[in-house]
Each structure stands twice: as structure tokens, then as C-alpha cells.
Amino acid sequence: DAGVIQSPRHEVTEMGQEVTLRCKPISGHNSLFWYRQTMMRGLELLIYFNNNVPIDDSGMPEDRFSAKMPNASFSTLKIQPSEPRDSAVYFCASSLARDTEAFFGQGTRLTVV
Amino acid sequence: KQEVTQIPAALSVPEGENLVLNCSFTDSAIYNLQWFRQDPGKGLTSLLLIQSSQREQTSGRLNASLDKSSGRSTLYIAASQPGDSATYLCAISRGGSRLTFGEGTQLTVNP
């Protein structure tokens, strides 16, 4: 298996623009997570899906952030409008089931100027 | 709120040395604990996962232990190599799959 696949790897956008990050989890995994990593706050969970249903979105910073999982093999994280403070590395991870080993993608480095 | 602390923040050792990385957590009611490594500019690679009912897990030169009662885990790396240089992160799950991460230990193994 190719592992968790994220795209794009790097994204530079202007403040106010919409940004969409994409994730393909490992085939057969039922849980999907979006994390954000910054120097100041480390790794933080944004949202967690189980069987395509959002279970915990308490980490989503504000209404500008939204996430969807239309099917078991695809998820998106959208930021609209983007702000410079959203600059971070965004990771997608998946696991076979709840509370099993989590596997991370390579991340998307987002820079908002 | 669950807090996870890793000590030291950075560690530099000569090649061949055995070393221990530490992770402590404030709430002993954990479901499992996972150790990851992160190379610069890369994602996280899962190393070991220890269930709350287990005391340790081993994979090659790595051995992770868990002591729930004291809120501690250690990652032991035997015969360190320059390729082990990376940031090592521990993460706690209290059930529900949310992982709470420590800030990591940046390890440098010098040839």
C-alpha cells in the first residue's frame, strides 16, 4: 500500500483565498484524522472521522475551516478565507479502527502570505 | 486536560550509544500510547504502539515501556546510528482515537 497520500505537498496562497487540502487514507482504514503542526502549538487534532462520519471536530479553529469525507477513500480540509496565522503543516492520518495504530501522510505545508 | 511532556527536548549522542527518551503524562486513564519519529520536512512514522494493558513493546533496536501508574513511558534505542537522528514524539490516546502529542525530543546521533 502507498500509505496515506496528501496533496498538494506545498501550497502558497494569498490571504483571503480559499485553500483545499486533500487526503487519501490507507485502503480499508475506517478512521481518518486531520492534524495541524506549528512550532508554537505542536501537533493538534482538528477533526476525526469514523466510517466517513465526523466524530470530533472540537479542534477546528473556527468557521473558516471545514472538512468533508464524501467516501471512504477521500477527504478534504478547506480553509475559506485563509489568513497568515493558518500557515502550518497539515497532516492527514488514518487507522484501521478506533484506537489502533495511526499512520500519517507526508503533510501539506501551507503558507498564507 | 491531558498533558504530555517529553524530556529532554534535545539530545546529542555519539554513534553506538544506548539511549533513553522519556515521556510523561498527567492522566493515567489512557487507552494506548504510541511512539513516532519525524524526519525534517516529513510526516510521522509510527514506531511502536503500547496498549494500556501492556508493559512494553519491542521492534528491532527499539523498546518502549509503559508505566500507567506513574504516568511514564520510555523509548530505549540500542546501539544508536546516525540514521536514528530525528525528532521522536510520544502520543496518548484516552479512547475515541484523539491523540495528544508531546513536543518531541530532537535526537542527533553523531558518527
Short mmCIF file of C-alpha atoms in Angstrom, two decimals:
data_model
loop_
_atom_site.label_atom_id
_atom_site.label_comp_id
_atom_site.label_asym_id
_atom_site.label_seq_id
_atom_site.Cartn_x
_atom_site.Cartn_y
_atom_site.Cartn_z
CA ASP A 1 0.00 0.00 0.00
CA ALA A 2 1.23 3.51 -0.77
CA GLY A 3 0.31 4.80 2.65
CA VAL A 4 -1.69 7.93 3.36
CA ILE A 5 -1.46 10.28 0.39
CA GLN A 6 -1.82 14.02 0.73
CA SER A 7 -1.88 16.72 -1.88
CA PRO A 8 -0.55 19.20 -2.52
CA ARG A 9 2.77 18.84 -0.65
CA HIS A 10 3.26 22.59 -0.62
CA GLU A 11 0.75 25.41 -1.02
CA VAL A 12 1.44 29.13 -1.06
CA THR A 13 -1.60 31.36 -1.24
CA GLU A 14 -2.59 34.92 -0.62
CA MET A 15 -4.61 35.98 2.36
CA GLY A 16 -8.32 35.73 1.68
CA GLN A 17 -8.06 32.94 -0.84
CA GLU A 18 -9.70 29.56 -0.46
CA VAL A 19 -7.42 26.61 0.19
CA THR A 20 -8.34 22.95 -0.21
CA LEU A 21 -6.15 20.17 1.13
CA ARG A 22 -6.73 16.59 0.05
CA CYS A 23 -6.17 13.21 1.63
CA LYS A 24 -6.47 9.61 0.55
CA PRO A 25 -6.34 7.25 3.54
CA ILE A 26 -4.94 3.75 3.52
CA SER A 27 -7.42 1.39 1.89
CA GLY A 28 -9.56 -0.40 4.46
CA HIS A 29 -8.94 2.10 7.24
CA ASN A 30 -12.11 3.30 8.90
CA SER A 31 -10.75 6.26 10.85
CA LEU A 32 -9.32 9.46 9.39
CA PHE A 33 -7.76 12.41 11.18
CA TRP A 34 -6.63 15.89 10.26
CA TYR A 35 -3.85 17.38 12.40
CA ARG A 36 -2.05 20.71 12.27
CA GLN A 37 1.56 21.21 13.31
CA THR A 38 3.10 24.54 14.23
CA MET A 39 6.22 25.50 16.12
CA MET A 40 4.18 27.24 18.79
CA ARG A 41 1.48 24.64 19.42
CA GLY A 42 2.97 21.37 18.19
CA LEU A 43 0.58 18.78 16.77
CA GLU A 44 -3.12 19.38 17.30
CA LEU A 45 -6.10 17.32 16.20
CA LEU A 46 -8.50 19.33 14.05
CA ILE A 47 -11.13 16.73 13.21
CA TYR A 48 -11.66 12.99 13.29
CA PHE A 49 -13.91 10.86 11.06
CA ASN A 50 -15.04 7.31 11.68
CA ASN A 51 -16.71 5.47 8.80
CA ASN A 52 -16.89 8.78 6.91
CA VAL A 53 -18.83 10.48 9.71
CA PRO A 54 -17.28 13.40 11.65
CA ILE A 55 -16.99 12.28 15.26
CA ASP A 56 -14.96 15.01 16.91
CA ASP A 57 -14.47 18.44 15.34
CA SER A 58 -13.75 20.29 18.55
CA GLY A 59 -10.26 21.11 17.32
CA MET A 60 -11.42 23.01 14.26
CA PRO A 61 -10.27 26.55 14.98
CA GLU A 62 -13.23 28.49 13.62
CA ASP A 63 -15.89 28.57 10.95
CA ARG A 64 -13.35 29.30 8.27
CA PHE A 65 -12.30 25.66 8.50
CA SER A 66 -14.41 22.83 7.15
CA ALA A 67 -13.74 19.17 6.43
CA LYS A 68 -15.59 16.57 4.44
CA MET A 69 -15.28 12.89 3.78
CA PRO A 70 -17.61 12.02 0.91
CA ASN A 71 -16.40 8.43 0.74
CA ALA A 72 -14.01 6.03 2.43
CA SER A 73 -11.11 6.90 0.16
CA PHE A 74 -11.13 10.68 0.12
CA SER A 75 -11.25 13.63 2.48
CA THR A 76 -10.78 17.37 2.13
CA LEU A 77 -9.91 20.16 4.53
CA LYS A 78 -10.93 23.57 3.33
CA ILE A 79 -9.98 26.99 4.67
CA GLN A 80 -12.04 29.92 3.43
CA PRO A 81 -10.91 32.67 3.69
CA SER A 82 -7.31 31.84 4.56
CA GLU A 83 -5.26 34.01 6.93
CA PRO A 84 -1.50 34.22 7.59
CA ARG A 85 -1.97 32.57 11.00
CA ASP A 86 -3.21 29.45 9.21
CA SER A 87 0.32 28.84 7.95
CA ALA A 88 1.34 25.42 9.23
CA VAL A 89 1.90 21.85 8.18
CA TYR A 90 -1.37 19.95 7.90
CA PHE A 91 -1.25 16.20 8.32
CA CYS A 92 -3.81 13.60 7.47
CA ALA A 93 -3.67 10.24 9.25
CA SER A 94 -5.70 7.05 9.14
CA SER A 95 -6.11 3.97 11.27
CA LEU A 96 -7.77 0.64 10.81
CA ALA A 97 -10.27 1.28 13.58
CA ARG A 98 -10.71 3.43 16.63
CA ASP A 99 -7.72 3.48 18.94
CA THR A 100 -5.46 1.44 16.69
CA GLU A 101 -2.11 2.44 15.24
CA ALA A 102 -2.26 5.71 13.33
CA PHE A 103 -0.40 6.20 10.03
CA PHE A 104 0.42 9.69 8.84
CA GLY A 105 0.77 11.21 5.40
CA GLN A 106 3.72 13.38 4.39
CA GLY A 107 1.80 16.55 5.15
CA THR A 108 0.90 19.73 3.28
CA ARG A 109 2.99 22.76 4.11
CA LEU A 110 0.67 25.75 3.82
CA THR A 111 1.97 29.29 3.65
CA VAL A 112 -0.51 32.16 3.60
CA VAL A 113 1.03 35.49 2.66
CA LYS B 1 -6.77 18.12 30.38
CA GLN B 2 -4.23 15.54 29.37
CA GLU B 3 -0.73 16.92 29.11
CA VAL B 4 2.20 15.08 27.62
CA THR B 5 5.77 16.08 28.39
CA GLN B 6 8.93 14.84 26.76
CA ILE B 7 12.36 15.18 28.28
CA PRO B 8 14.91 16.07 27.11
CA ALA B 9 13.88 18.45 24.34
CA ALA B 10 17.11 17.70 22.52
CA LEU B 11 19.77 15.04 22.83
CA SER B 12 23.09 14.55 21.07
CA VAL B 13 24.99 11.27 21.42
CA PRO B 14 27.90 9.51 19.72
CA GLU B 15 27.15 6.61 17.42
CA GLY B 16 26.82 3.25 19.16
CA GLU B 17 25.50 4.61 22.41
CA ASN B 18 22.35 3.22 24.03
CA LEU B 19 19.87 5.92 24.94
CA VAL B 20 16.52 6.52 26.61
CA LEU B 21 13.87 9.03 25.69
CA ASN B 22 11.25 9.93 28.26
CA CYS B 23 7.55 10.71 28.02
CA SER B 24 5.27 11.56 30.92
CA PHE B 25 1.54 12.17 31.01
CA THR B 26 -0.73 13.67 33.63
CA ASP B 27 -3.75 11.38 33.42
CA SER B 28 -3.16 7.65 33.87
CA ALA B 29 -6.53 6.77 32.29
CA ILE B 30 -5.06 6.20 28.86
CA TYR B 31 -6.14 3.73 26.21
CA ASN B 32 -2.81 3.41 24.48
CA LEU B 33 0.47 5.21 23.84
CA GLN B 34 2.24 5.50 20.52
CA TRP B 35 5.82 6.50 19.67
CA PHE B 36 6.58 8.19 16.35
CA ARG B 37 9.64 9.54 14.62
CA GLN B 38 9.58 12.59 12.39
CA ASP B 39 12.33 13.44 9.96
CA PRO B 40 12.76 17.10 8.92
CA GLY B 41 10.08 18.13 6.44
CA LYS B 42 8.46 14.74 6.55
CA GLY B 43 5.44 13.09 8.11
CA LEU B 44 5.30 10.96 11.22
CA THR B 45 6.39 7.34 11.12
CA SER B 46 4.81 5.04 13.67
CA LEU B 47 7.40 3.13 15.68
CA LEU B 48 5.56 1.32 18.45
CA LEU B 49 2.10 1.24 19.97
CA ILE B 50 1.57 0.05 23.55
CA GLN B 51 -1.91 -0.81 24.76
CA SER B 52 -2.78 0.25 28.29
CA SER B 53 -2.76 -3.39 29.38
CA GLN B 54 0.80 -3.91 28.14
CA ARG B 55 4.07 -3.08 29.83
CA GLU B 56 6.35 -2.94 26.82
CA GLN B 57 6.74 -3.43 23.10
CA THR B 58 9.85 -4.20 21.08
CA SER B 59 10.77 -3.67 17.46
CA GLY B 60 14.34 -4.30 16.40
CA ARG B 61 16.63 -1.98 18.34
CA LEU B 62 13.68 -0.15 19.87
CA ASN B 63 11.97 -0.98 23.13
CA ALA B 64 9.13 1.04 24.58
CA SER B 65 7.85 0.64 28.11
CA LEU B 66 4.71 1.90 29.77
CA ASP B 67 4.00 2.50 33.45
CA LYS B 68 0.48 3.82 33.72
CA SER B 69 0.51 4.23 37.47
CA SER B 70 3.41 6.65 37.34
CA GLY B 71 2.34 8.23 34.07
CA ARG B 72 5.55 7.42 32.25
CA SER B 73 6.81 5.80 29.10
CA THR B 74 10.35 5.36 27.85
CA LEU B 75 11.74 4.62 24.42
CA TYR B 76 15.02 2.77 24.55
CA ILE B 77 17.21 2.82 21.45
CA ALA B 78 20.07 0.33 21.42
CA ALA B 79 23.32 0.84 19.55
CA SER B 80 22.29 4.17 18.08
CA GLN B 81 23.14 5.01 14.47
CA PRO B 82 23.31 8.31 12.56
CA GLY B 83 20.16 7.21 10.71
CA ASP B 84 18.30 7.35 14.02
CA SER B 85 18.65 11.13 14.01
CA ALA B 86 15.13 12.57 14.01
CA THR B 87 12.51 14.02 16.32
CA TYR B 88 10.77 11.43 18.44
CA LEU B 89 7.20 12.06 19.55
CA CYS B 90 5.02 10.22 22.00
CA ALA B 91 1.24 10.46 21.86
CA ILE B 92 -1.51 9.40 24.22
CA SER B 93 -4.98 8.19 23.39
CA ARG B 94 -7.68 8.26 26.04
CA GLY B 95 -10.09 6.43 23.78
CA GLY B 96 -12.09 7.98 20.98
CA SER B 97 -8.92 8.00 18.89
CA ARG B 98 -7.83 11.56 19.65
CA LEU B 99 -4.04 11.57 20.06
CA THR B 100 -2.43 14.11 22.38
CA PHE B 101 1.19 14.66 21.45
CA GLY B 102 4.23 15.69 23.41
CA GLU B 103 6.54 18.33 21.97
CA GLY B 104 9.12 15.78 20.98
CA THR B 105 12.79 15.03 21.60
CA GLN B 106 15.18 16.03 18.84
CA LEU B 107 17.84 13.32 18.65
CA THR B 108 21.18 13.71 16.90
CA VAL B 109 23.48 10.71 16.61
CA ASN B 110 26.98 11.78 15.65
CA PRO B 111 29.17 9.48 13.54
#
